[in-house]
């Protein structure tokens, strides 16, 4: 089961994402603002982040590089109601792995999640390898990367 972190200030969006992703077997954590999510990013240890572009206070585009600095191995999917070319360019240049425009096609989103997180066993090995409090994988056991 993958851990999905959703950061969106619209309660209805968070609820909809939580229901759809929980039904698909994911564990979901939601935050309404970037600042609270950033504080909890290391504790929640998400496998993927869904991040709204426009948030009160710190925007999603401002949070993106900060989140990547804390958890560089975690894919971040930006979501926005404003899918203009400039927003997409800024998001991808800042390290977003994908960008979805609201309303979200959940079949497409679930396909993207399956592509970004194809196998739970390597994901758990990556999590343990990146956790400073646990030893790395045993000698002779390669730690998979996102690309293989």
Short mmCIF file of N, CA, C and O in Angstrom, two decimals:
data_model
loop_
_atom_site.label_atom_id
_atom_site.label_comp_id
_atom_site.label_asym_id
_atom_site.label_seq_id
_atom_site.Cartn_x
_atom_site.Cartn_y
_atom_site.Cartn_z
N UNK A 1 0.84 -1.17 0.00
CA UNK A 1 0.00 0.00 0.00
C UNK A 1 0.89 1.24 0.00
O UNK A 1 1.77 1.37 0.83
N UNK A 2 0.65 2.13 -0.94
CA UNK A 2 1.46 3.33 -1.00
C UNK A 2 0.85 4.45 -0.16
O UNK A 2 -0.36 4.49 0.06
N UNK A 3 1.72 5.32 0.31
CA UNK A 3 1.32 6.48 1.10
C UNK A 3 1.21 7.67 0.15
O UNK A 3 2.20 8.05 -0.49
N UNK A 4 0.02 8.26 0.06
CA UNK A 4 -0.20 9.41 -0.82
C UNK A 4 -0.47 10.62 0.05
O UNK A 4 -1.34 10.59 0.93
N UNK A 5 0.27 11.69 -0.19
CA UNK A 5 0.10 12.94 0.52
C UNK A 5 -0.60 13.91 -0.43
O UNK A 5 -0.11 14.14 -1.54
N UNK A 6 -1.74 14.44 -0.01
CA UNK A 6 -2.50 15.39 -0.82
C UNK A 6 -2.44 16.75 -0.14
O UNK A 6 -2.75 16.87 1.05
N UNK A 7 -2.06 17.76 -0.90
CA UNK A 7 -2.02 19.12 -0.38
C UNK A 7 -2.90 19.98 -1.26
O UNK A 7 -2.56 20.29 -2.42
N UNK A 8 -4.08 20.32 -0.74
CA UNK A 8 -5.05 21.14 -1.46
C UNK A 8 -5.91 21.85 -0.44
O UNK A 8 -6.32 21.25 0.55
N UNK A 9 -6.21 23.12 -0.68
CA UNK A 9 -6.98 23.91 0.28
C UNK A 9 -8.49 23.75 0.12
O UNK A 9 -9.24 24.27 0.93
N UNK A 10 -8.93 23.00 -0.87
CA UNK A 10 -10.36 22.78 -1.08
C UNK A 10 -10.77 21.46 -0.42
O UNK A 10 -10.38 20.39 -0.89
N UNK A 11 -11.57 21.53 0.66
CA UNK A 11 -11.97 20.29 1.36
C UNK A 11 -12.65 19.27 0.46
O UNK A 11 -12.42 18.07 0.61
N UNK A 12 -13.45 19.72 -0.48
CA UNK A 12 -14.14 18.79 -1.37
C UNK A 12 -13.15 18.04 -2.25
O UNK A 12 -13.31 16.84 -2.48
N UNK A 13 -12.14 18.74 -2.72
CA UNK A 13 -11.11 18.09 -3.54
C UNK A 13 -10.37 17.05 -2.71
O UNK A 13 -10.16 15.91 -3.14
N UNK A 14 -9.97 17.43 -1.50
CA UNK A 14 -9.27 16.48 -0.62
C UNK A 14 -10.12 15.25 -0.35
O UNK A 14 -9.63 14.12 -0.41
N UNK A 15 -11.39 15.45 -0.05
CA UNK A 15 -12.30 14.34 0.24
C UNK A 15 -12.44 13.43 -0.98
O UNK A 15 -12.37 12.20 -0.86
N UNK A 16 -12.60 14.03 -2.16
CA UNK A 16 -12.76 13.25 -3.39
C UNK A 16 -11.51 12.43 -3.68
O UNK A 16 -11.59 11.23 -3.98
N UNK A 17 -10.35 13.06 -3.57
CA UNK A 17 -9.09 12.34 -3.77
C UNK A 17 -8.95 11.22 -2.74
O UNK A 17 -8.56 10.11 -3.07
N UNK A 18 -9.23 11.54 -1.49
CA UNK A 18 -9.08 10.55 -0.43
C UNK A 18 -9.96 9.33 -0.68
O UNK A 18 -9.51 8.19 -0.54
N UNK A 19 -11.22 9.55 -1.08
CA UNK A 19 -12.12 8.43 -1.35
C UNK A 19 -11.63 7.59 -2.53
O UNK A 19 -11.55 6.36 -2.43
N UNK A 20 -11.30 8.25 -3.63
CA UNK A 20 -10.89 7.52 -4.84
C UNK A 20 -9.59 6.76 -4.61
O UNK A 20 -9.46 5.59 -5.01
N UNK A 21 -8.63 7.39 -3.95
CA UNK A 21 -7.33 6.73 -3.75
C UNK A 21 -7.40 5.65 -2.68
O UNK A 21 -6.75 4.62 -2.80
N UNK A 22 -8.21 5.87 -1.64
CA UNK A 22 -8.40 4.83 -0.62
C UNK A 22 -9.07 3.61 -1.24
O UNK A 22 -8.69 2.47 -0.95
N UNK A 23 -10.08 3.84 -2.07
CA UNK A 23 -10.75 2.74 -2.75
C UNK A 23 -9.79 1.95 -3.64
O UNK A 23 -9.99 0.76 -3.86
N UNK A 24 -8.76 2.63 -4.14
CA UNK A 24 -7.77 1.97 -5.00
C UNK A 24 -6.65 1.31 -4.18
O UNK A 24 -5.70 0.78 -4.74
N UNK A 25 -6.75 1.37 -2.84
CA UNK A 25 -5.79 0.68 -1.99
C UNK A 25 -4.65 1.53 -1.46
O UNK A 25 -3.69 0.99 -0.89
N UNK A 26 -4.73 2.84 -1.63
CA UNK A 26 -3.68 3.73 -1.13
C UNK A 26 -4.04 4.27 0.25
O UNK A 26 -5.21 4.46 0.56
N UNK A 27 -3.04 4.55 1.05
CA UNK A 27 -3.22 5.23 2.32
C UNK A 27 -3.05 6.73 2.04
O UNK A 27 -2.06 7.13 1.40
N UNK A 28 -3.98 7.55 2.51
CA UNK A 28 -4.00 8.96 2.13
C UNK A 28 -3.89 9.86 3.35
O UNK A 28 -4.54 9.63 4.37
N UNK A 29 -3.06 10.89 3.23
CA UNK A 29 -2.94 11.95 4.24
C UNK A 29 -3.22 13.26 3.52
O UNK A 29 -2.68 13.49 2.42
N UNK A 30 -4.03 14.13 4.11
CA UNK A 30 -4.36 15.40 3.47
C UNK A 30 -3.92 16.58 4.32
O UNK A 30 -3.94 16.51 5.55
N UNK A 31 -3.55 17.65 3.63
CA UNK A 31 -3.19 18.91 4.26
C UNK A 31 -3.82 20.03 3.46
O UNK A 31 -3.85 19.98 2.23
N UNK A 32 -4.26 21.09 4.16
CA UNK A 32 -4.90 22.22 3.49
C UNK A 32 -3.92 23.34 3.16
O UNK A 32 -4.27 24.26 2.43
N UNK A 33 -2.70 23.27 3.71
CA UNK A 33 -1.73 24.32 3.40
C UNK A 33 -0.33 23.73 3.27
O UNK A 33 -0.02 22.68 3.84
N UNK A 34 0.49 24.42 2.52
CA UNK A 34 1.84 23.97 2.22
C UNK A 34 2.71 23.92 3.47
O UNK A 34 3.50 22.99 3.64
N UNK A 35 2.56 24.92 4.33
CA UNK A 35 3.42 25.00 5.50
C UNK A 35 3.24 23.78 6.41
O UNK A 35 4.22 23.20 6.88
N UNK A 36 2.00 23.39 6.67
CA UNK A 36 1.73 22.23 7.53
C UNK A 36 2.26 20.95 6.88
O UNK A 36 2.83 20.09 7.55
N UNK A 37 2.07 20.82 5.58
CA UNK A 37 2.54 19.63 4.87
C UNK A 37 4.07 19.53 4.93
O UNK A 37 4.62 18.45 5.14
N UNK A 38 4.74 20.66 4.75
CA UNK A 38 6.20 20.66 4.78
C UNK A 38 6.72 20.23 6.14
O UNK A 38 7.68 19.46 6.23
N UNK A 39 6.06 20.68 7.20
CA UNK A 39 6.46 20.29 8.56
C UNK A 39 6.34 18.78 8.78
O UNK A 39 7.11 18.19 9.53
N UNK A 40 5.36 18.16 8.16
CA UNK A 40 5.07 16.74 8.37
C UNK A 40 5.64 15.82 7.30
O UNK A 40 5.50 14.60 7.39
N UNK A 41 6.30 16.39 6.31
CA UNK A 41 6.74 15.60 5.15
C UNK A 41 7.64 14.44 5.54
O UNK A 41 7.50 13.34 5.02
N UNK A 42 8.54 14.64 6.46
CA UNK A 42 9.44 13.56 6.86
C UNK A 42 8.73 12.52 7.73
O UNK A 42 9.05 11.33 7.66
N UNK A 43 7.76 12.94 8.53
CA UNK A 43 7.04 12.00 9.39
C UNK A 43 6.05 11.15 8.60
O UNK A 43 5.90 9.97 8.87
N UNK A 44 5.36 11.75 7.65
CA UNK A 44 4.36 11.03 6.86
C UNK A 44 5.04 10.05 5.91
O UNK A 44 4.53 8.97 5.65
N UNK A 45 6.21 10.39 5.40
CA UNK A 45 7.00 9.54 4.49
C UNK A 45 6.18 9.06 3.30
O UNK A 45 6.01 7.86 3.08
N UNK A 46 5.68 10.01 2.49
CA UNK A 46 4.83 9.62 1.36
C UNK A 46 5.63 8.93 0.26
O UNK A 46 6.84 9.14 0.12
N UNK A 47 4.91 8.13 -0.52
CA UNK A 47 5.48 7.53 -1.72
C UNK A 47 5.25 8.43 -2.92
O UNK A 47 5.97 8.35 -3.91
N UNK A 48 4.23 9.28 -2.83
CA UNK A 48 3.92 10.24 -3.88
C UNK A 48 3.15 11.40 -3.25
O UNK A 48 2.46 11.22 -2.24
N UNK A 49 3.32 12.59 -3.83
CA UNK A 49 2.63 13.79 -3.35
C UNK A 49 1.78 14.34 -4.48
O UNK A 49 2.25 14.47 -5.61
N UNK A 50 0.53 14.67 -4.15
CA UNK A 50 -0.35 15.41 -5.06
C UNK A 50 -0.44 16.82 -4.50
O UNK A 50 -0.90 17.02 -3.37
N UNK A 51 0.02 17.80 -5.26
CA UNK A 51 0.20 19.16 -4.76
C UNK A 51 -0.52 20.16 -5.63
O UNK A 51 -0.23 20.29 -6.83
N UNK A 52 -1.46 20.90 -5.04
CA UNK A 52 -2.17 21.96 -5.75
C UNK A 52 -1.21 23.11 -6.02
O UNK A 52 -0.37 23.45 -5.18
N UNK A 53 -1.34 23.73 -7.17
CA UNK A 53 -0.48 24.85 -7.53
C UNK A 53 -0.80 26.08 -6.69
O UNK A 53 0.08 26.73 -6.16
N UNK A 54 -2.09 26.38 -6.56
CA UNK A 54 -2.50 27.59 -5.85
C UNK A 54 -3.01 27.23 -4.46
O UNK A 54 -4.03 26.57 -4.32
N UNK A 55 -2.28 27.71 -3.47
CA UNK A 55 -2.63 27.48 -2.07
C UNK A 55 -2.52 28.81 -1.33
O UNK A 55 -1.77 29.69 -1.74
N UNK A 56 -3.24 28.95 -0.21
CA UNK A 56 -3.06 30.16 0.60
C UNK A 56 -1.67 30.14 1.25
O UNK A 56 -1.14 29.08 1.55
N UNK A 57 -1.09 31.30 1.44
CA UNK A 57 0.26 31.34 2.00
C UNK A 57 1.25 30.89 0.95
O UNK A 57 1.27 31.40 -0.17
N UNK A 58 2.07 29.90 1.29
CA UNK A 58 3.04 29.36 0.35
C UNK A 58 2.32 28.61 -0.77
O UNK A 58 1.50 27.74 -0.51
N UNK A 59 2.64 28.95 -2.01
CA UNK A 59 2.00 28.28 -3.14
C UNK A 59 2.60 26.89 -3.35
O UNK A 59 3.68 26.58 -2.82
N UNK A 60 1.92 26.09 -4.14
CA UNK A 60 2.46 24.77 -4.48
C UNK A 60 3.77 24.87 -5.24
O UNK A 60 4.67 24.05 -5.06
N UNK A 61 3.88 25.89 -6.11
CA UNK A 61 5.12 26.08 -6.85
C UNK A 61 6.27 26.48 -5.94
O UNK A 61 7.42 26.15 -6.21
N UNK A 62 5.97 27.18 -4.85
CA UNK A 62 7.01 27.52 -3.86
C UNK A 62 7.37 26.30 -3.01
O UNK A 62 8.53 26.11 -2.64
N UNK A 63 6.37 25.47 -2.69
CA UNK A 63 6.61 24.28 -1.88
C UNK A 63 7.39 23.21 -2.65
O UNK A 63 8.21 22.50 -2.06
N UNK A 64 7.17 23.10 -3.93
CA UNK A 64 7.75 22.03 -4.74
C UNK A 64 9.26 21.86 -4.54
O UNK A 64 9.70 20.77 -4.17
N UNK A 65 10.09 22.89 -4.72
CA UNK A 65 11.53 22.66 -4.52
C UNK A 65 11.89 22.38 -3.06
O UNK A 65 12.84 21.64 -2.78
N UNK A 66 11.13 22.91 -2.12
CA UNK A 66 11.40 22.65 -0.70
C UNK A 66 11.08 21.19 -0.37
O UNK A 66 11.82 20.53 0.36
N UNK A 67 9.97 20.69 -0.92
CA UNK A 67 9.62 19.29 -0.70
C UNK A 67 10.64 18.37 -1.35
O UNK A 67 11.03 17.34 -0.77
N UNK A 68 11.11 18.72 -2.55
CA UNK A 68 12.12 17.92 -3.23
C UNK A 68 13.44 17.92 -2.44
O UNK A 68 14.16 16.93 -2.44
N UNK A 69 13.73 19.02 -1.77
CA UNK A 69 14.95 19.09 -0.95
C UNK A 69 14.87 18.15 0.24
O UNK A 69 15.85 17.53 0.63
N UNK A 70 13.67 18.02 0.83
CA UNK A 70 13.46 17.15 1.98
C UNK A 70 13.36 15.69 1.55
O UNK A 70 13.93 14.81 2.18
N UNK A 71 12.61 15.42 0.49
CA UNK A 71 12.36 14.05 0.02
C UNK A 71 12.60 13.99 -1.48
O UNK A 71 11.66 13.90 -2.27
N UNK A 72 13.86 14.02 -1.93
CA UNK A 72 14.15 14.07 -3.37
C UNK A 72 13.69 12.84 -4.14
O UNK A 72 13.49 12.91 -5.36
N UNK A 73 13.49 11.72 -3.46
CA UNK A 73 13.10 10.48 -4.12
C UNK A 73 11.59 10.36 -4.34
O UNK A 73 11.14 9.44 -5.00
N UNK A 74 10.81 11.29 -3.80
CA UNK A 74 9.35 11.19 -3.86
C UNK A 74 8.81 11.94 -5.08
O UNK A 74 9.05 13.13 -5.24
N UNK A 75 8.07 11.23 -5.95
CA UNK A 75 7.46 11.90 -7.09
C UNK A 75 6.39 12.90 -6.62
O UNK A 75 5.65 12.62 -5.67
N UNK A 76 6.32 14.03 -7.30
CA UNK A 76 5.32 15.04 -6.99
C UNK A 76 4.50 15.31 -8.24
O UNK A 76 5.05 15.65 -9.29
N UNK A 77 3.19 15.14 -8.09
CA UNK A 77 2.25 15.43 -9.17
C UNK A 77 1.54 16.73 -8.82
O UNK A 77 0.88 16.82 -7.78
N UNK A 78 1.68 17.72 -9.66
CA UNK A 78 1.01 19.00 -9.45
C UNK A 78 -0.41 18.91 -9.99
O UNK A 78 -0.65 18.25 -11.01
N UNK A 79 -1.33 19.56 -9.29
CA UNK A 79 -2.71 19.62 -9.75
C UNK A 79 -3.13 21.09 -9.76
O UNK A 79 -2.72 21.87 -8.90
N UNK A 80 -3.93 21.46 -10.76
CA UNK A 80 -4.32 22.86 -10.88
C UNK A 80 -5.63 23.00 -11.64
O UNK A 80 -5.96 22.16 -12.47
N UNK A 81 -6.35 24.05 -11.33
CA UNK A 81 -7.53 24.40 -12.10
C UNK A 81 -7.14 25.30 -13.26
O UNK A 81 -7.96 25.59 -14.13
N UNK A 82 -5.89 25.73 -13.28
CA UNK A 82 -5.40 26.66 -14.28
C UNK A 82 -4.27 26.00 -15.05
O UNK A 82 -3.11 26.12 -14.70
N UNK A 83 -4.62 25.28 -16.10
CA UNK A 83 -3.64 24.48 -16.83
C UNK A 83 -2.95 25.22 -17.95
O UNK A 83 -2.72 24.65 -19.01
N UNK A 84 -2.62 26.49 -17.74
CA UNK A 84 -1.96 27.25 -18.81
C UNK A 84 -0.52 26.78 -19.00
O UNK A 84 0.07 26.15 -18.12
N UNK A 85 0.03 27.11 -20.15
CA UNK A 85 1.37 26.64 -20.51
C UNK A 85 2.43 27.16 -19.54
O UNK A 85 3.39 26.44 -19.22
N UNK A 86 2.29 28.38 -19.05
CA UNK A 86 3.29 28.95 -18.14
C UNK A 86 3.32 28.19 -16.82
O UNK A 86 4.41 27.90 -16.29
N UNK A 87 2.15 27.86 -16.28
CA UNK A 87 2.08 27.08 -15.03
C UNK A 87 2.72 25.71 -15.23
O UNK A 87 3.50 25.26 -14.39
N UNK A 88 2.40 25.07 -16.33
CA UNK A 88 2.96 23.74 -16.61
C UNK A 88 4.48 23.82 -16.72
O UNK A 88 5.20 23.01 -16.14
N UNK A 89 4.98 24.82 -17.44
CA UNK A 89 6.43 24.98 -17.61
C UNK A 89 7.10 25.19 -16.26
O UNK A 89 8.10 24.53 -15.94
N UNK A 90 6.55 26.08 -15.43
CA UNK A 90 7.14 26.35 -14.11
C UNK A 90 7.14 25.11 -13.24
O UNK A 90 8.12 24.83 -12.56
N UNK A 91 6.05 24.37 -13.26
CA UNK A 91 5.95 23.16 -12.43
C UNK A 91 6.98 22.12 -12.86
O UNK A 91 7.70 21.56 -12.03
N UNK A 92 7.08 21.87 -14.15
CA UNK A 92 8.01 20.85 -14.64
C UNK A 92 9.46 21.29 -14.46
O UNK A 92 10.32 20.47 -14.11
N UNK A 93 9.74 22.58 -14.65
CA UNK A 93 11.10 23.08 -14.44
C UNK A 93 11.50 23.01 -12.97
O UNK A 93 12.68 22.89 -12.64
N UNK A 94 10.52 23.09 -12.07
CA UNK A 94 10.79 23.06 -10.63
C UNK A 94 10.88 21.65 -10.08
O UNK A 94 11.10 21.47 -8.89
N UNK A 95 10.65 20.64 -10.91
CA UNK A 95 10.83 19.27 -10.46
C UNK A 95 9.58 18.42 -10.38
O UNK A 95 9.64 17.28 -9.93
N UNK A 96 8.43 18.95 -10.82
CA UNK A 96 7.21 18.14 -10.81
C UNK A 96 7.36 16.96 -11.78
O UNK A 96 7.97 17.09 -12.83
N UNK A 97 6.83 15.83 -11.39
CA UNK A 97 6.88 14.64 -12.24
C UNK A 97 5.73 14.59 -13.23
O UNK A 97 5.82 13.90 -14.25
N UNK A 98 4.65 15.30 -12.93
CA UNK A 98 3.49 15.36 -13.81
C UNK A 98 2.62 16.54 -13.38
O UNK A 98 2.78 17.05 -12.28
N UNK A 99 1.71 16.94 -14.25
CA UNK A 99 0.76 17.99 -13.93
C UNK A 99 -0.61 17.59 -14.45
O UNK A 99 -0.73 17.21 -15.62
N UNK A 100 -1.62 17.64 -13.58
CA UNK A 100 -2.99 17.32 -13.95
C UNK A 100 -3.84 18.57 -13.79
O UNK A 100 -3.68 19.32 -12.83
N UNK A 101 -4.78 18.76 -14.72
CA UNK A 101 -5.70 19.89 -14.65
C UNK A 101 -7.04 19.39 -14.09
O UNK A 101 -7.53 18.34 -14.49
N UNK A 102 -7.58 20.16 -13.14
CA UNK A 102 -8.89 19.84 -12.58
C UNK A 102 -9.95 20.16 -13.63
O UNK A 102 -9.81 21.13 -14.36
N UNK A 103 -11.03 19.40 -13.70
CA UNK A 103 -11.32 18.19 -12.91
C UNK A 103 -10.42 17.03 -13.33
O UNK A 103 -10.10 16.88 -14.50
N UNK A 104 -10.04 16.25 -12.36
CA UNK A 104 -9.09 15.16 -12.57
C UNK A 104 -9.80 13.92 -13.13
O UNK A 104 -10.85 13.52 -12.63
N UNK A 105 -9.21 13.33 -14.13
CA UNK A 105 -9.64 12.03 -14.64
C UNK A 105 -8.95 10.99 -13.74
O UNK A 105 -7.73 10.77 -13.86
N UNK A 106 -9.72 10.36 -12.84
CA UNK A 106 -9.11 9.48 -11.85
C UNK A 106 -8.50 8.23 -12.47
O UNK A 106 -7.52 7.70 -11.95
N UNK A 107 -9.05 7.75 -13.57
CA UNK A 107 -8.43 6.60 -14.23
C UNK A 107 -7.04 6.98 -14.72
O UNK A 107 -6.08 6.21 -14.59
N UNK A 108 -6.90 8.18 -15.28
CA UNK A 108 -5.60 8.66 -15.75
C UNK A 108 -4.65 8.86 -14.57
O UNK A 108 -3.47 8.48 -14.63
N UNK A 109 -5.16 9.43 -13.48
CA UNK A 109 -4.33 9.64 -12.29
C UNK A 109 -3.85 8.31 -11.71
O UNK A 109 -2.68 8.15 -11.38
N UNK A 110 -4.75 7.33 -11.61
CA UNK A 110 -4.36 6.02 -11.08
C UNK A 110 -3.33 5.36 -11.99
O UNK A 110 -2.41 4.68 -11.51
N UNK A 111 -3.45 5.56 -13.30
CA UNK A 111 -2.45 5.04 -14.23
C UNK A 111 -1.10 5.70 -14.02
O UNK A 111 -0.06 5.03 -14.05
N UNK A 112 -1.10 7.00 -13.77
CA UNK A 112 0.15 7.72 -13.50
C UNK A 112 0.79 7.21 -12.21
O UNK A 112 2.00 7.01 -12.13
N UNK A 113 -0.04 7.00 -11.18
CA UNK A 113 0.48 6.47 -9.92
C UNK A 113 1.07 5.08 -10.12
O UNK A 113 2.13 4.77 -9.57
N UNK A 114 0.41 4.25 -10.90
CA UNK A 114 0.92 2.90 -11.17
C UNK A 114 2.25 2.97 -11.91
O UNK A 114 3.15 2.17 -11.65
N UNK A 115 2.40 3.94 -12.79
CA UNK A 115 3.65 4.09 -13.52
C UNK A 115 4.76 4.62 -12.60
O UNK A 115 5.89 4.15 -12.65
N UNK A 116 4.44 5.59 -11.76
CA UNK A 116 5.45 6.15 -10.86
C UNK A 116 5.83 5.19 -9.74
O UNK A 116 6.96 5.22 -9.26
N UNK A 117 4.89 4.36 -9.31
CA UNK A 117 5.12 3.44 -8.19
C UNK A 117 4.71 2.03 -8.61
O UNK A 117 3.73 1.49 -8.13
N UNK A 118 5.49 1.42 -9.52
CA UNK A 118 5.05 0.15 -10.10
C UNK A 118 5.08 -1.06 -9.19
O UNK A 118 4.35 -2.00 -9.40
N UNK A 119 5.96 -1.07 -8.18
CA UNK A 119 6.12 -2.28 -7.40
C UNK A 119 6.34 -1.92 -5.94
O UNK A 119 7.31 -1.24 -5.61
N UNK A 120 5.45 -2.36 -5.03
CA UNK A 120 5.59 -1.97 -3.64
C UNK A 120 6.87 -2.49 -2.95
O UNK A 120 7.39 -1.85 -2.07
N UNK A 121 7.41 -3.63 -3.37
CA UNK A 121 8.61 -4.14 -2.71
C UNK A 121 9.82 -3.23 -2.93
O UNK A 121 10.48 -2.84 -1.97
N UNK A 122 10.13 -2.84 -4.18
CA UNK A 122 11.24 -1.90 -4.35
C UNK A 122 10.98 -0.57 -3.65
O UNK A 122 11.89 0.06 -3.15
N UNK A 123 9.73 -0.14 -3.59
CA UNK A 123 9.39 1.11 -2.91
C UNK A 123 9.77 1.01 -1.43
O UNK A 123 10.36 1.93 -0.87
N UNK A 124 9.48 -0.12 -0.81
CA UNK A 124 9.82 -0.31 0.61
C UNK A 124 11.34 -0.36 0.78
O UNK A 124 11.87 0.18 1.74
N UNK A 125 12.05 -0.98 -0.16
CA UNK A 125 13.51 -1.00 -0.08
C UNK A 125 14.07 0.42 -0.20
O UNK A 125 14.99 0.79 0.52
N UNK A 126 13.50 1.22 -1.10
CA UNK A 126 13.95 2.62 -1.23
C UNK A 126 13.69 3.38 0.06
O UNK A 126 14.51 4.16 0.50
N UNK A 127 12.51 3.15 0.66
CA UNK A 127 12.17 3.86 1.89
C UNK A 127 13.17 3.52 2.99
O UNK A 127 13.68 4.38 3.66
N UNK A 128 13.48 2.23 3.15
CA UNK A 128 14.43 1.83 4.18
C UNK A 128 15.83 2.35 3.88
O UNK A 128 16.55 2.77 4.78
N UNK A 129 16.21 2.34 2.62
CA UNK A 129 17.54 2.82 2.25
C UNK A 129 17.68 4.31 2.50
O UNK A 129 18.75 4.79 2.84
N UNK A 130 16.59 5.07 2.34
CA UNK A 130 16.67 6.52 2.53
C UNK A 130 16.43 6.93 3.98
O UNK A 130 16.66 8.06 4.35
N UNK A 131 16.00 5.98 4.81
CA UNK A 131 15.73 6.29 6.21
C UNK A 131 17.06 6.28 6.96
O UNK A 131 17.73 5.26 7.06
N UNK A 132 17.42 7.39 7.54
CA UNK A 132 18.70 7.51 8.21
C UNK A 132 18.79 6.66 9.48
O UNK A 132 19.86 6.40 9.98
N UNK A 133 17.64 6.24 10.03
CA UNK A 133 17.65 5.49 11.28
C UNK A 133 17.74 3.99 11.06
O UNK A 133 17.90 3.26 12.00
N UNK A 134 17.60 3.53 9.82
CA UNK A 134 17.67 2.11 9.54
C UNK A 134 18.88 1.83 8.65
O UNK A 134 19.28 2.68 7.86
N UNK A 135 19.45 0.65 8.74
CA UNK A 135 20.57 0.31 7.87
C UNK A 135 20.11 0.20 6.42
O UNK A 135 18.94 -0.05 6.15
N UNK A 136 21.03 0.39 5.49
CA UNK A 136 20.74 0.22 4.07
C UNK A 136 20.47 -1.25 3.77
O UNK A 136 20.60 -2.10 4.65
N UNK A 137 20.15 -1.53 2.53
CA UNK A 137 19.89 -2.91 2.12
C UNK A 137 21.11 -3.78 2.41
O UNK A 137 22.23 -3.29 2.40
N UNK A 138 20.90 -5.05 2.70
CA UNK A 138 22.02 -5.94 2.99
C UNK A 138 23.02 -5.95 1.83
O UNK A 138 22.65 -5.76 0.67
N UNK A 139 24.27 -6.20 2.13
CA UNK A 139 25.33 -6.25 1.14
C UNK A 139 24.96 -7.25 0.05
O UNK A 139 24.50 -8.35 0.33
N UNK A 140 25.16 -6.83 -1.19
CA UNK A 140 24.87 -7.72 -2.32
C UNK A 140 23.45 -7.61 -2.84
O UNK A 140 23.13 -8.17 -3.86
N UNK A 141 22.58 -6.88 -2.15
CA UNK A 141 21.20 -6.69 -2.60
C UNK A 141 21.09 -5.29 -3.18
O UNK A 141 21.23 -4.31 -2.44
N UNK A 142 20.90 -5.17 -4.49
CA UNK A 142 20.83 -3.83 -5.08
C UNK A 142 19.56 -3.11 -4.60
O UNK A 142 18.52 -3.73 -4.43
N UNK A 143 19.68 -1.83 -4.38
CA UNK A 143 18.53 -1.00 -4.02
C UNK A 143 18.00 -0.41 -5.31
O UNK A 143 18.71 0.33 -5.99
N UNK A 144 16.77 -0.75 -5.70
CA UNK A 144 16.22 -0.26 -6.96
C UNK A 144 16.07 1.26 -6.94
O UNK A 144 15.85 1.86 -5.91
N UNK A 145 16.16 1.83 -8.12
CA UNK A 145 15.90 3.25 -8.29
C UNK A 145 14.56 3.41 -8.99
O UNK A 145 13.98 2.42 -9.45
N UNK A 146 14.08 4.64 -9.10
CA UNK A 146 12.80 4.88 -9.77
C UNK A 146 12.82 4.40 -11.21
O UNK A 146 11.80 4.02 -11.76
N UNK A 147 13.96 4.40 -11.84
CA UNK A 147 14.05 4.01 -13.24
C UNK A 147 14.31 2.54 -13.44
O UNK A 147 14.48 2.08 -14.54
N UNK A 148 14.37 1.78 -12.39
CA UNK A 148 14.62 0.36 -12.61
C UNK A 148 14.99 -0.30 -11.41
O UNK A 148 15.05 -1.27 -10.96
#
